[in-house]
Amino acid sequence: MNKNAKKVVILGGGISGLSAAFYVKKLAEDRQLEVKITLVEKSDRLGGKLQTVRQNHFMIEKGPDAFLARKTAILDLTMELGLEADLVSTNPKAKSASILHKGKLHTMPMGFILGIPTKLTPFIRTGLISPLGKARAAMDLIIPAKKGDMDESLGDFIKRRLGKEVLEQITEPLLSGIYAGDTYSLSLKSTFPQFKQMEQKHGSLIIGMAKGAGRKSGAPNKLPEIAKKSMFLSYRHGLSTIVERLKEKLDTVQFVMEQRVAEIRRENGYQVVLDQGQIIDADAIICAIPAFEAAKLFSDITSVSWLNKINYVSVANISLAYKNSDLHLSYEGTGFLVPRKEGKMITACTWSSTKWSHTAPEGYTLLRTYIGHAGAQEWVQMTDEELVEAARKDLKDLMGIDAQPEMTEVSRCNQSMPQYPIGHQEQMAKVRHDLSQYFPNVFLCGAGYGGVGIPDCIAQGKEAAEQLVSGFL
């Protein structure tokens, strides 16, 4: 390695950090710029929330189980990594999902997109919303758009446009899988800015969604055919596939595992001080770590205190495998959602082996239940055994499933779901500006800053890499 090579340190080995490392390496090679990349990860494994367990012919995701096909950052990376043939879509025969209402499962009406009705007849017929609630939702067609560009909470916005009933019974449970948050605390502009754009352009959320405002009209021709036909995608051998391939491609990167960053010093560029005393010199740094960890490293900058206001919610996934012969029921949907007011421990259940046919062997069913959301964090004190029993109790009450599972897997995702406060977008712009003034060539990327989905994290990693490499030229 040339002693004049630029030294890049990436903090965090989740999908954001790995993507940043991949694109720094690729861009540097394209521009014939020599770099030395060191990636520091606090745990003993790479991938962060992405982790696939493969055992007894079952495939269990301990974190996210899919990604949105319409967000191209992950598809671009998939093709660059040569993983296009590994993509799998959801089962086309399993399209319906249900929502629990007054103890009974109701099939989600056709035409609902992100909890917004776009077709009149299915909405009128659904038992999920009362006649009064339906009338209130229809007022979205005549309520004038709110003037100005001020941020507001996602919950206040949906309630203002469609009413409290639609918010609590449909929108909140649908979006809980993405943010596990309190919609009255989540920033609209940082979660679903397209909703505000629809209101401004069409004067109605329903009309805007029906016309496809804010959504891409179609996938570009360069995308894999599979991405044009399914809303969600994964990989044949699980989401860990992309982590494993990224590590293969990062063969020249030095990985420093099981160490945390204690301090960043501004000396001859930067010195990254690790908690075990090791010091790594750097010309540039990408911080792909949670916001509350980054806040400690840059506490001298006043605006960075905003990062401490980004609360992280803990959630758990409990997967249960059954013999089909033990279930004594037939269920063809992809799963069901449980609104908070129903008083259950689980917030949702995915019929994984129906949604993804490659996740369980023939003759078996794999279920995945979810526990935890903002305002309900008591579960973190429960043992794994207690979590399994809580999930089984709700499954018995709701589905009549009383069989003993053949296998269980509890996945605790502690402090994993960042909650963007109102005003987050504007405050993050100030944080990034001030950081660039006091710590040039230091960049933030990851779920805590500008998008929680896998494609969002990859896009942020790529953007940070582009800014970093451009700064060297």
Short mmCIF file of C-alpha atoms in Angstrom, two decimals:
data_model
loop_
_atom_site.label_atom_id
_atom_site.label_comp_id
_atom_site.label_asym_id
_atom_site.label_seq_id
_atom_site.Cartn_x
_atom_site.Cartn_y
_atom_site.Cartn_z
CA MET A 1 0.00 0.00 0.00
CA ASN A 2 1.34 3.42 -1.00
CA LYS A 3 2.16 5.49 2.09
CA ASN A 4 0.34 8.39 0.39
CA ALA A 5 -2.87 6.41 0.14
CA LYS A 6 -5.89 8.15 1.61
CA LYS A 7 -6.97 6.57 4.88
CA VAL A 8 -10.72 6.06 5.30
CA VAL A 9 -12.31 4.77 8.50
CA ILE A 10 -15.90 3.56 8.51
CA LEU A 11 -17.65 3.22 11.84
CA GLY A 12 -20.33 0.53 11.86
CA GLY A 13 -20.60 -2.76 10.00
CA GLY A 14 -24.33 -2.79 9.31
CA ILE A 15 -25.74 -2.51 5.78
CA SER A 16 -25.08 1.27 5.75
CA GLY A 17 -21.41 0.91 6.70
CA LEU A 18 -20.83 -2.05 4.38
CA SER A 19 -22.45 -0.21 1.47
CA ALA A 20 -20.34 2.87 2.20
CA ALA A 21 -17.18 0.73 2.22
CA PHE A 22 -18.16 -0.96 -1.05
CA TYR A 23 -18.78 2.33 -2.84
CA VAL A 24 -15.68 4.05 -1.44
CA LYS A 25 -13.60 1.15 -2.78
CA LYS A 26 -15.40 1.08 -6.12
CA LEU A 27 -15.33 4.84 -6.71
CA ALA A 28 -11.68 5.07 -5.71
CA GLU A 29 -10.76 2.28 -8.12
CA ASP A 30 -12.77 3.91 -10.91
CA ARG A 31 -10.87 7.17 -10.37
CA GLN A 32 -7.50 5.48 -9.79
CA LEU A 33 -7.33 6.89 -6.30
CA GLU A 34 -5.52 4.72 -3.77
CA VAL A 35 -7.31 4.34 -0.45
CA LYS A 36 -6.87 2.27 2.67
CA ILE A 37 -10.24 1.40 4.22
CA THR A 38 -10.68 0.29 7.83
CA LEU A 39 -14.12 -0.69 9.13
CA VAL A 40 -14.77 -0.76 12.87
CA GLU A 41 -17.67 -2.85 14.22
CA LYS A 42 -18.63 -3.11 17.89
CA SER A 43 -20.10 -6.64 17.65
CA ASP A 44 -18.60 -9.95 16.54
CA ARG A 45 -20.48 -10.06 13.23
CA LEU A 46 -21.26 -7.88 10.23
CA GLY A 47 -24.68 -7.03 8.89
CA GLY A 48 -26.29 -5.23 11.82
CA LYS A 49 -30.02 -5.96 11.81
CA LEU A 50 -29.68 -8.21 8.75
CA GLN A 51 -29.18 -11.75 9.97
CA THR A 52 -30.51 -14.97 8.49
CA VAL A 53 -30.67 -18.17 10.52
CA ARG A 54 -30.62 -21.31 8.34
CA GLN A 55 -31.30 -24.55 10.19
CA ASN A 56 -33.32 -27.74 9.74
CA HIS A 57 -34.28 -26.53 6.25
CA PHE A 58 -35.96 -23.44 7.72
CA MET A 59 -34.84 -19.93 6.87
CA ILE A 60 -35.53 -17.37 9.58
CA GLU A 61 -34.80 -13.67 9.41
CA LYS A 62 -33.85 -12.25 12.79
CA GLY A 63 -34.33 -8.69 11.54
CA PRO A 64 -36.09 -7.38 8.41
CA ASP A 65 -37.51 -10.08 6.15
CA ALA A 66 -37.71 -8.14 2.86
CA PHE A 67 -37.12 -4.87 1.06
CA LEU A 68 -39.22 -2.62 -1.16
CA ALA A 69 -38.64 -3.48 -4.80
CA ARG A 70 -39.46 0.03 -6.06
CA LYS A 71 -36.48 1.57 -4.22
CA THR A 72 -33.68 1.15 -6.69
CA ALA A 73 -30.59 1.60 -4.48
CA ILE A 74 -30.67 -2.03 -3.32
CA LEU A 75 -31.42 -3.35 -6.81
CA ASP A 76 -28.49 -1.39 -8.24
CA LEU A 77 -26.23 -2.84 -5.55
CA THR A 78 -27.69 -6.32 -6.09
CA MET A 79 -26.75 -6.20 -9.77
CA GLU A 80 -23.31 -4.76 -9.06
CA LEU A 81 -22.72 -7.69 -6.69
CA GLY A 82 -23.94 -10.23 -9.24
CA LEU A 83 -26.87 -11.34 -7.07
CA GLU A 84 -29.68 -10.74 -9.54
CA ALA A 85 -30.36 -14.47 -9.97
CA ASP A 86 -30.77 -14.84 -6.19
CA LEU A 87 -33.74 -12.46 -5.95
CA VAL A 88 -37.07 -13.97 -4.92
CA SER A 89 -40.51 -12.38 -4.80
CA THR A 90 -43.45 -12.94 -2.52
CA ASN A 91 -45.82 -15.77 -3.40
CA PRO A 92 -48.18 -14.31 -6.07
CA LYS A 93 -51.00 -16.53 -4.77
CA ALA A 94 -50.77 -15.07 -1.27
CA LYS A 95 -51.80 -11.45 -1.50
CA SER A 96 -54.37 -10.85 1.21
CA ALA A 97 -53.60 -9.59 4.70
CA SER A 98 -55.94 -9.03 7.62
CA ILE A 99 -56.38 -6.57 10.46
CA LEU A 100 -57.80 -7.46 13.86
CA HIS A 101 -60.90 -5.46 14.80
CA LYS A 102 -62.89 -6.14 17.96
CA GLY A 103 -61.32 -9.59 18.26
CA LYS A 104 -62.10 -10.62 14.68
CA LEU A 105 -59.80 -10.73 11.67
CA HIS A 106 -60.98 -8.66 8.69
CA THR A 107 -59.41 -8.97 5.26
CA MET A 108 -57.70 -5.78 4.17
CA PRO A 109 -59.88 -4.07 1.54
CA MET A 110 -58.56 -3.99 -2.01
CA GLY A 111 -57.07 -0.71 -3.11
CA PHE A 112 -55.43 0.31 0.17
CA ILE A 113 -51.92 1.70 -0.30
CA LEU A 114 -50.01 2.53 2.90
CA GLY A 115 -53.33 2.67 4.70
CA ILE A 116 -54.91 5.09 2.23
CA PRO A 117 -58.10 3.98 0.41
CA THR A 118 -57.91 4.40 -3.36
CA LYS A 119 -61.03 2.42 -4.36
CA LEU A 120 -64.48 3.39 -3.14
CA THR A 121 -66.46 0.13 -3.20
CA PRO A 122 -64.06 -2.06 -1.14
CA PHE A 123 -63.73 0.74 1.43
CA ILE A 124 -67.50 1.09 1.76
CA ARG A 125 -67.91 -2.67 2.27
CA THR A 126 -65.15 -3.19 4.85
CA GLY A 127 -66.12 -3.96 8.44
CA LEU A 128 -62.91 -2.38 9.71
CA ILE A 129 -64.37 1.13 9.74
CA SER A 130 -67.76 2.25 11.03
CA PRO A 131 -70.20 4.13 8.76
CA LEU A 132 -69.36 7.32 10.62
CA GLY A 133 -65.64 6.64 10.17
CA LYS A 134 -66.12 6.08 6.45
CA ALA A 135 -68.03 9.34 6.12
CA ARG A 136 -65.24 11.14 7.97
CA ALA A 137 -62.60 9.61 5.68
CA ALA A 138 -64.56 10.77 2.62
CA MET A 139 -64.22 14.34 3.82
CA ASP A 140 -60.62 14.14 2.60
CA LEU A 141 -62.10 14.83 -0.82
CA ILE A 142 -63.34 18.27 0.25
CA ILE A 143 -61.11 19.37 3.16
CA PRO A 144 -58.77 22.07 1.80
CA ALA A 145 -55.03 21.46 1.85
CA LYS A 146 -53.11 22.90 4.78
CA LYS A 147 -51.04 25.85 3.64
CA GLY A 148 -47.34 26.17 4.25
CA ASP A 149 -44.43 23.78 4.38
CA MET A 150 -44.23 23.31 8.14
CA ASP A 151 -43.61 19.79 9.39
CA GLU A 152 -46.27 18.03 11.46
CA SER A 153 -46.69 14.60 12.97
CA LEU A 154 -47.71 11.70 10.76
CA GLY A 155 -50.60 10.95 13.12
CA ASP A 156 -51.94 14.51 13.08
CA PHE A 157 -51.76 14.57 9.30
CA ILE A 158 -53.67 11.29 8.77
CA LYS A 159 -56.21 12.26 11.42
CA ARG A 160 -56.71 15.66 9.76
CA ARG A 161 -57.20 14.14 6.32
CA LEU A 162 -58.94 10.81 6.99
CA GLY A 163 -60.05 10.86 10.63
CA LYS A 164 -59.04 9.17 13.85
CA GLU A 165 -60.70 5.84 13.03
CA VAL A 166 -58.73 5.22 9.83
CA LEU A 167 -55.55 6.29 11.62
CA GLU A 168 -55.96 3.93 14.58
CA GLN A 169 -57.54 0.98 12.80
CA ILE A 170 -55.62 0.85 9.54
CA THR A 171 -52.77 3.32 9.12
CA GLU A 172 -51.03 2.82 12.48
CA PRO A 173 -50.92 -0.99 12.39
CA LEU A 174 -49.78 -0.94 8.75
CA LEU A 175 -46.92 1.44 9.45
CA SER A 176 -45.91 -0.06 12.79
CA GLY A 177 -43.81 -2.67 11.01
CA ILE A 178 -41.71 0.12 9.53
CA TYR A 179 -41.26 2.42 12.52
CA ALA A 180 -42.88 0.70 15.56
CA GLY A 181 -43.61 4.24 16.63
CA ASP A 182 -46.20 6.63 17.98
CA THR A 183 -47.52 8.33 14.86
CA TYR A 184 -48.26 11.48 16.87
CA SER A 185 -44.52 11.83 17.51
CA LEU A 186 -43.17 10.86 14.07
CA SER A 187 -42.22 13.54 11.56
CA LEU A 188 -44.37 13.49 8.41
CA LYS A 189 -41.64 15.01 6.24
CA SER A 190 -39.09 12.43 7.40
CA THR A 191 -41.33 9.37 7.08
CA PHE A 192 -43.89 9.91 4.29
CA PRO A 193 -43.16 13.25 2.58
CA GLN A 194 -45.15 12.05 -0.44
CA PHE A 195 -48.36 12.38 1.62
CA LYS A 196 -47.77 16.10 2.04
CA GLN A 197 -46.93 16.43 -1.65
CA MET A 198 -50.20 14.71 -2.58
CA GLU A 199 -52.19 17.05 -0.38
CA GLN A 200 -50.52 20.10 -1.89
CA LYS A 201 -50.88 18.93 -5.49
CA HIS A 202 -54.31 17.31 -5.45
CA GLY A 203 -55.99 18.77 -2.38
CA SER A 204 -56.79 15.21 -1.33
CA LEU A 205 -54.76 12.29 -0.07
CA ILE A 206 -57.19 9.77 -1.57
CA ILE A 207 -57.12 11.36 -5.03
CA GLY A 208 -53.36 11.78 -4.91
CA MET A 209 -52.76 8.16 -3.96
CA ALA A 210 -55.25 6.91 -6.56
CA LYS A 211 -53.41 8.85 -9.26
CA GLY A 212 -50.12 7.41 -8.14
CA ALA A 213 -48.67 10.73 -7.02
CA GLY A 214 -45.32 10.35 -5.33
CA ARG A 215 -44.83 6.85 -6.71
CA LYS A 216 -42.79 5.78 -9.69
CA SER A 217 -44.95 4.97 -12.67
CA GLY A 218 -42.90 1.94 -13.47
CA ALA A 219 -39.56 0.35 -12.87
CA PRO A 220 -36.85 1.34 -15.33
CA ASN A 221 -36.19 -1.20 -18.04
CA LYS A 222 -32.73 -1.93 -16.66
CA LEU A 223 -34.22 -3.43 -13.49
CA PRO A 224 -34.74 -7.19 -13.15
CA GLU A 225 -38.13 -8.40 -14.32
CA ILE A 226 -38.83 -9.79 -10.86
CA ALA A 227 -38.63 -6.26 -9.41
CA LYS A 228 -41.40 -5.07 -11.73
CA LYS A 229 -43.87 -7.70 -10.56
CA SER A 230 -43.57 -7.76 -6.77
CA MET A 231 -43.74 -5.03 -4.13
CA PHE A 232 -41.34 -6.88 -1.82
CA LEU A 233 -38.22 -8.90 -2.58
CA SER A 234 -35.64 -10.94 -0.72
CA TYR A 235 -32.87 -13.40 -1.62
CA ARG A 236 -33.23 -17.14 -2.08
CA HIS A 237 -30.94 -17.84 0.87
CA GLY A 238 -32.01 -14.89 3.00
CA LEU A 239 -31.02 -11.27 3.45
CA SER A 240 -27.64 -12.28 4.86
CA THR A 241 -26.77 -13.07 1.22
CA ILE A 242 -26.03 -9.43 0.48
CA VAL A 243 -23.94 -9.08 3.65
CA GLU A 244 -21.87 -12.14 2.77
CA ARG A 245 -21.30 -10.97 -0.81
CA LEU A 246 -20.32 -7.47 0.34
CA LYS A 247 -17.73 -8.96 2.68
CA GLU A 248 -16.32 -11.01 -0.22
CA LYS A 249 -15.99 -7.87 -2.34
CA LEU A 250 -14.34 -5.95 0.50
CA ASP A 251 -11.30 -8.23 0.46
CA THR A 252 -8.85 -5.34 0.79
CA VAL A 253 -10.70 -3.73 3.70
CA GLN A 254 -9.33 -4.17 7.21
CA PHE A 255 -12.08 -5.19 9.63
CA VAL A 256 -11.66 -4.33 13.31
CA MET A 257 -14.30 -6.31 15.21
CA GLU A 258 -15.66 -6.18 18.75
CA GLN A 259 -14.38 -2.68 19.44
CA ARG A 260 -16.23 0.59 19.99
CA VAL A 261 -15.07 4.07 19.09
CA ALA A 262 -14.28 6.04 22.22
CA GLU A 263 -13.13 9.32 20.69
CA ILE A 264 -12.33 11.11 17.45
CA ARG A 265 -9.38 13.50 17.68
CA ARG A 266 -8.52 16.19 15.16
CA GLU A 267 -4.78 15.62 14.79
CA ASN A 268 -3.03 15.43 11.41
CA GLY A 269 -6.40 14.70 9.91
CA TYR A 270 -8.14 12.49 12.43
CA GLN A 271 -7.32 9.89 15.01
CA VAL A 272 -10.01 7.32 15.77
CA VAL A 273 -9.48 6.08 19.31
CA LEU A 274 -11.01 2.68 20.11
CA ASP A 275 -12.15 1.53 23.54
CA GLN A 276 -9.28 -0.96 23.82
CA GLY A 277 -6.69 1.75 23.22
CA GLN A 278 -5.99 1.21 19.52
CA ILE A 279 -5.62 4.41 17.48
CA ILE A 280 -6.40 4.49 13.75
CA ASP A 281 -5.31 7.45 11.61
CA ALA A 282 -7.86 8.75 9.12
CA ASP A 283 -8.16 11.37 6.40
CA ALA A 284 -11.92 10.86 6.25
CA ILE A 285 -14.56 9.12 8.33
CA ILE A 286 -18.02 7.75 7.64
CA CYS A 287 -20.14 7.28 10.76
CA ALA A 288 -22.71 4.55 10.09
CA ILE A 289 -23.58 4.13 13.76
CA PRO A 290 -26.77 4.92 15.71
CA ALA A 291 -27.50 8.61 16.28
CA PHE A 292 -27.07 8.40 20.05
CA GLU A 293 -23.57 6.97 19.59
CA ALA A 294 -22.58 9.62 17.06
CA ALA A 295 -23.85 12.32 19.43
CA LYS A 296 -21.18 11.34 21.98
CA LEU A 297 -18.38 11.63 19.45
CA PHE A 298 -19.30 15.15 18.33
CA SER A 299 -20.77 16.60 21.52
CA ASP A 300 -18.71 19.81 21.13
CA ILE A 301 -21.02 20.84 18.27
CA THR A 302 -24.19 22.39 19.72
CA SER A 303 -26.55 21.28 16.94
CA VAL A 304 -25.43 17.66 17.30
CA SER A 305 -27.45 17.46 20.53
CA TRP A 306 -30.42 16.90 18.19
CA LEU A 307 -29.19 13.35 17.65
CA ASN A 308 -29.99 12.56 21.29
CA LYS A 309 -33.64 13.42 20.62
CA ILE A 310 -33.95 10.55 18.15
CA ASN A 311 -35.43 7.83 20.30
CA TYR A 312 -34.76 4.20 19.37
CA VAL A 313 -37.51 1.66 20.04
CA SER A 314 -36.78 -2.00 20.79
CA VAL A 315 -38.75 -4.77 19.09
CA ALA A 316 -38.65 -8.56 19.02
CA ASN A 317 -39.46 -11.19 16.40
CA ILE A 318 -40.62 -14.61 17.56
CA SER A 319 -40.59 -17.26 14.83
CA LEU A 320 -42.46 -20.52 15.35
CA ALA A 321 -42.34 -23.59 13.11
CA TYR A 322 -45.17 -26.16 13.02
CA LYS A 323 -46.02 -29.36 11.25
CA ASN A 324 -48.97 -28.68 8.96
CA SER A 325 -50.66 -31.77 10.33
CA ASP A 326 -50.62 -30.24 13.83
CA LEU A 327 -52.26 -26.94 12.90
CA HIS A 328 -55.69 -28.18 11.85
CA LEU A 329 -56.36 -25.01 9.87
CA SER A 330 -55.89 -23.57 6.41
CA TYR A 331 -54.72 -19.99 6.03
CA GLU A 332 -53.85 -18.54 2.64
CA GLY A 333 -53.13 -14.92 3.58
CA THR A 334 -49.74 -13.35 4.24
CA GLY A 335 -50.56 -12.52 7.84
CA PHE A 336 -52.42 -10.07 10.03
CA LEU A 337 -51.93 -6.79 11.92
CA VAL A 338 -53.01 -6.00 15.46
CA PRO A 339 -53.94 -2.40 16.36
CA ARG A 340 -52.84 -1.21 19.81
CA LYS A 341 -56.37 -0.87 21.15
CA GLU A 342 -56.96 -4.61 20.70
CA GLY A 343 -54.86 -5.18 23.83
CA LYS A 344 -52.68 -8.01 22.53
CA MET A 345 -48.98 -8.58 23.12
CA ILE A 346 -48.16 -9.20 19.46
CA THR A 347 -48.43 -6.33 16.99
CA ALA A 348 -48.50 -8.50 13.87
CA CYS A 349 -48.02 -12.01 12.53
CA THR A 350 -46.53 -12.96 9.16
CA TRP A 351 -47.38 -16.34 7.67
CA SER A 352 -43.79 -16.54 6.44
CA SER A 353 -43.96 -19.87 4.63
CA THR A 354 -47.03 -18.68 2.69
CA LYS A 355 -45.56 -15.28 1.86
CA TRP A 356 -42.12 -16.72 1.06
CA SER A 357 -42.33 -20.31 -0.18
CA HIS A 358 -38.58 -20.92 0.28
CA THR A 359 -38.57 -20.36 4.06
CA ALA A 360 -39.90 -23.74 5.23
CA PRO A 361 -39.64 -27.36 4.04
CA GLU A 362 -42.60 -29.20 2.56
CA GLY A 363 -45.21 -30.11 5.16
CA TYR A 364 -44.29 -27.32 7.59
CA THR A 365 -45.53 -23.83 8.36
CA LEU A 366 -43.32 -21.00 9.61
CA LEU A 367 -44.90 -18.08 11.46
CA ARG A 368 -43.23 -14.87 12.54
CA THR A 369 -44.80 -12.75 15.26
CA TYR A 370 -43.80 -9.25 16.32
CA ILE A 371 -43.70 -7.67 19.76
CA GLY A 372 -42.90 -4.13 20.85
CA HIS A 373 -43.62 -0.56 19.81
CA ALA A 374 -43.22 2.95 21.19
CA GLY A 375 -44.94 3.14 24.56
CA ALA A 376 -44.83 -0.63 25.06
CA GLN A 377 -41.28 -1.57 26.01
CA GLU A 378 -41.96 -3.66 29.12
CA TRP A 379 -41.33 -6.83 27.12
CA VAL A 380 -37.55 -6.23 27.20
CA GLN A 381 -37.58 -7.51 30.80
CA MET A 382 -39.18 -10.81 29.75
CA THR A 383 -37.21 -14.00 29.14
CA ASP A 384 -37.19 -15.69 25.74
CA GLU A 385 -39.43 -18.40 27.13
CA GLU A 386 -41.94 -15.80 28.32
CA LEU A 387 -41.94 -14.10 24.92
CA VAL A 388 -42.63 -17.39 23.17
CA GLU A 389 -45.50 -18.14 25.55
CA ALA A 390 -46.94 -14.65 25.07
CA ALA A 391 -46.86 -15.08 21.29
CA ARG A 392 -48.41 -18.55 21.54
CA LYS A 393 -51.21 -17.25 23.78
CA ASP A 394 -52.16 -14.58 21.24
CA LEU A 395 -51.98 -17.08 18.37
CA LYS A 396 -54.29 -19.41 20.28
CA ASP A 397 -56.77 -16.61 21.00
CA LEU A 398 -56.76 -15.25 17.47
CA MET A 399 -56.14 -18.31 15.27
CA GLY A 400 -56.94 -21.25 17.54
CA ILE A 401 -53.36 -22.53 17.27
CA ASP A 402 -52.67 -24.67 20.32
CA ALA A 403 -50.03 -27.01 18.89
CA GLN A 404 -46.53 -27.26 20.29
CA PRO A 405 -44.11 -25.65 17.84
CA GLU A 406 -41.37 -27.84 16.40
CA MET A 407 -38.88 -24.98 16.67
CA THR A 408 -38.78 -21.40 17.97
CA GLU A 409 -36.37 -18.53 17.41
CA VAL A 410 -36.49 -15.33 19.47
CA SER A 411 -34.77 -12.28 17.97
CA ARG A 412 -34.32 -9.23 20.17
CA CYS A 413 -33.70 -6.08 18.19
CA ASN A 414 -32.76 -3.67 20.96
CA GLN A 415 -32.77 0.05 20.16
CA SER A 416 -33.29 -0.78 16.51
CA MET A 417 -36.13 1.46 15.32
CA PRO A 418 -35.26 5.18 15.17
CA GLN A 419 -38.14 7.61 15.69
CA TYR A 420 -37.76 10.81 13.67
CA PRO A 421 -39.10 13.74 15.72
CA ILE A 422 -41.07 16.59 14.13
CA GLY A 423 -38.61 18.94 12.44
CA HIS A 424 -36.06 16.15 11.91
CA GLN A 425 -35.31 16.98 8.29
CA GLU A 426 -34.47 20.61 8.97
CA GLN A 427 -32.47 19.79 12.10
CA MET A 428 -30.44 17.11 10.31
CA ALA A 429 -29.55 19.61 7.60
CA LYS A 430 -28.12 21.88 10.30
CA VAL A 431 -26.30 18.96 11.96
CA ARG A 432 -24.66 17.97 8.67
CA HIS A 433 -23.73 21.57 7.88
CA ASP A 434 -22.15 22.20 11.28
CA LEU A 435 -20.38 18.84 11.21
CA SER A 436 -18.81 19.72 7.86
CA GLN A 437 -17.50 22.98 9.33
CA TYR A 438 -15.95 21.52 12.49
CA PHE A 439 -15.12 18.04 11.15
CA PRO A 440 -14.46 18.27 7.39
CA ASN A 441 -14.61 14.94 5.56
CA VAL A 442 -16.71 13.32 8.29
CA PHE A 443 -20.09 12.03 7.13
CA LEU A 444 -23.18 10.50 8.74
CA CYS A 445 -25.27 7.74 7.18
CA GLY A 446 -27.69 5.10 8.41
CA ALA A 447 -31.20 4.46 9.65
CA GLY A 448 -31.07 7.11 12.36
CA TYR A 449 -30.56 9.97 9.95
CA GLY A 450 -32.53 9.71 6.73
CA GLY A 451 -34.54 6.54 6.13
CA VAL A 452 -34.94 3.24 7.97
CA GLY A 453 -35.42 0.75 5.12
CA ILE A 454 -32.60 -1.36 3.70
CA PRO A 455 -32.63 0.52 0.36
CA ASP A 456 -32.56 3.86 2.22
CA CYS A 457 -29.53 2.76 4.22
CA ILE A 458 -27.71 1.61 1.09
CA ALA A 459 -28.52 4.89 -0.67
CA GLN A 460 -27.14 6.86 2.27
CA GLY A 461 -23.98 4.75 2.33
CA LYS A 462 -23.46 5.37 -1.38
CA GLU A 463 -24.07 9.10 -1.03
CA ALA A 464 -21.59 9.37 1.85
CA ALA A 465 -19.01 7.46 -0.23
CA GLU A 466 -19.52 9.80 -3.20
CA GLN A 467 -19.11 12.89 -1.02
CA LEU A 468 -16.02 11.43 0.62
CA VAL A 469 -14.26 10.42 -2.59
CA SER A 470 -15.14 13.71 -4.28
CA GLY A 471 -13.51 15.54 -1.37
CA PHE A 472 -10.22 13.81 -2.14
CA LEU A 473 -10.07 15.05 -5.75
#
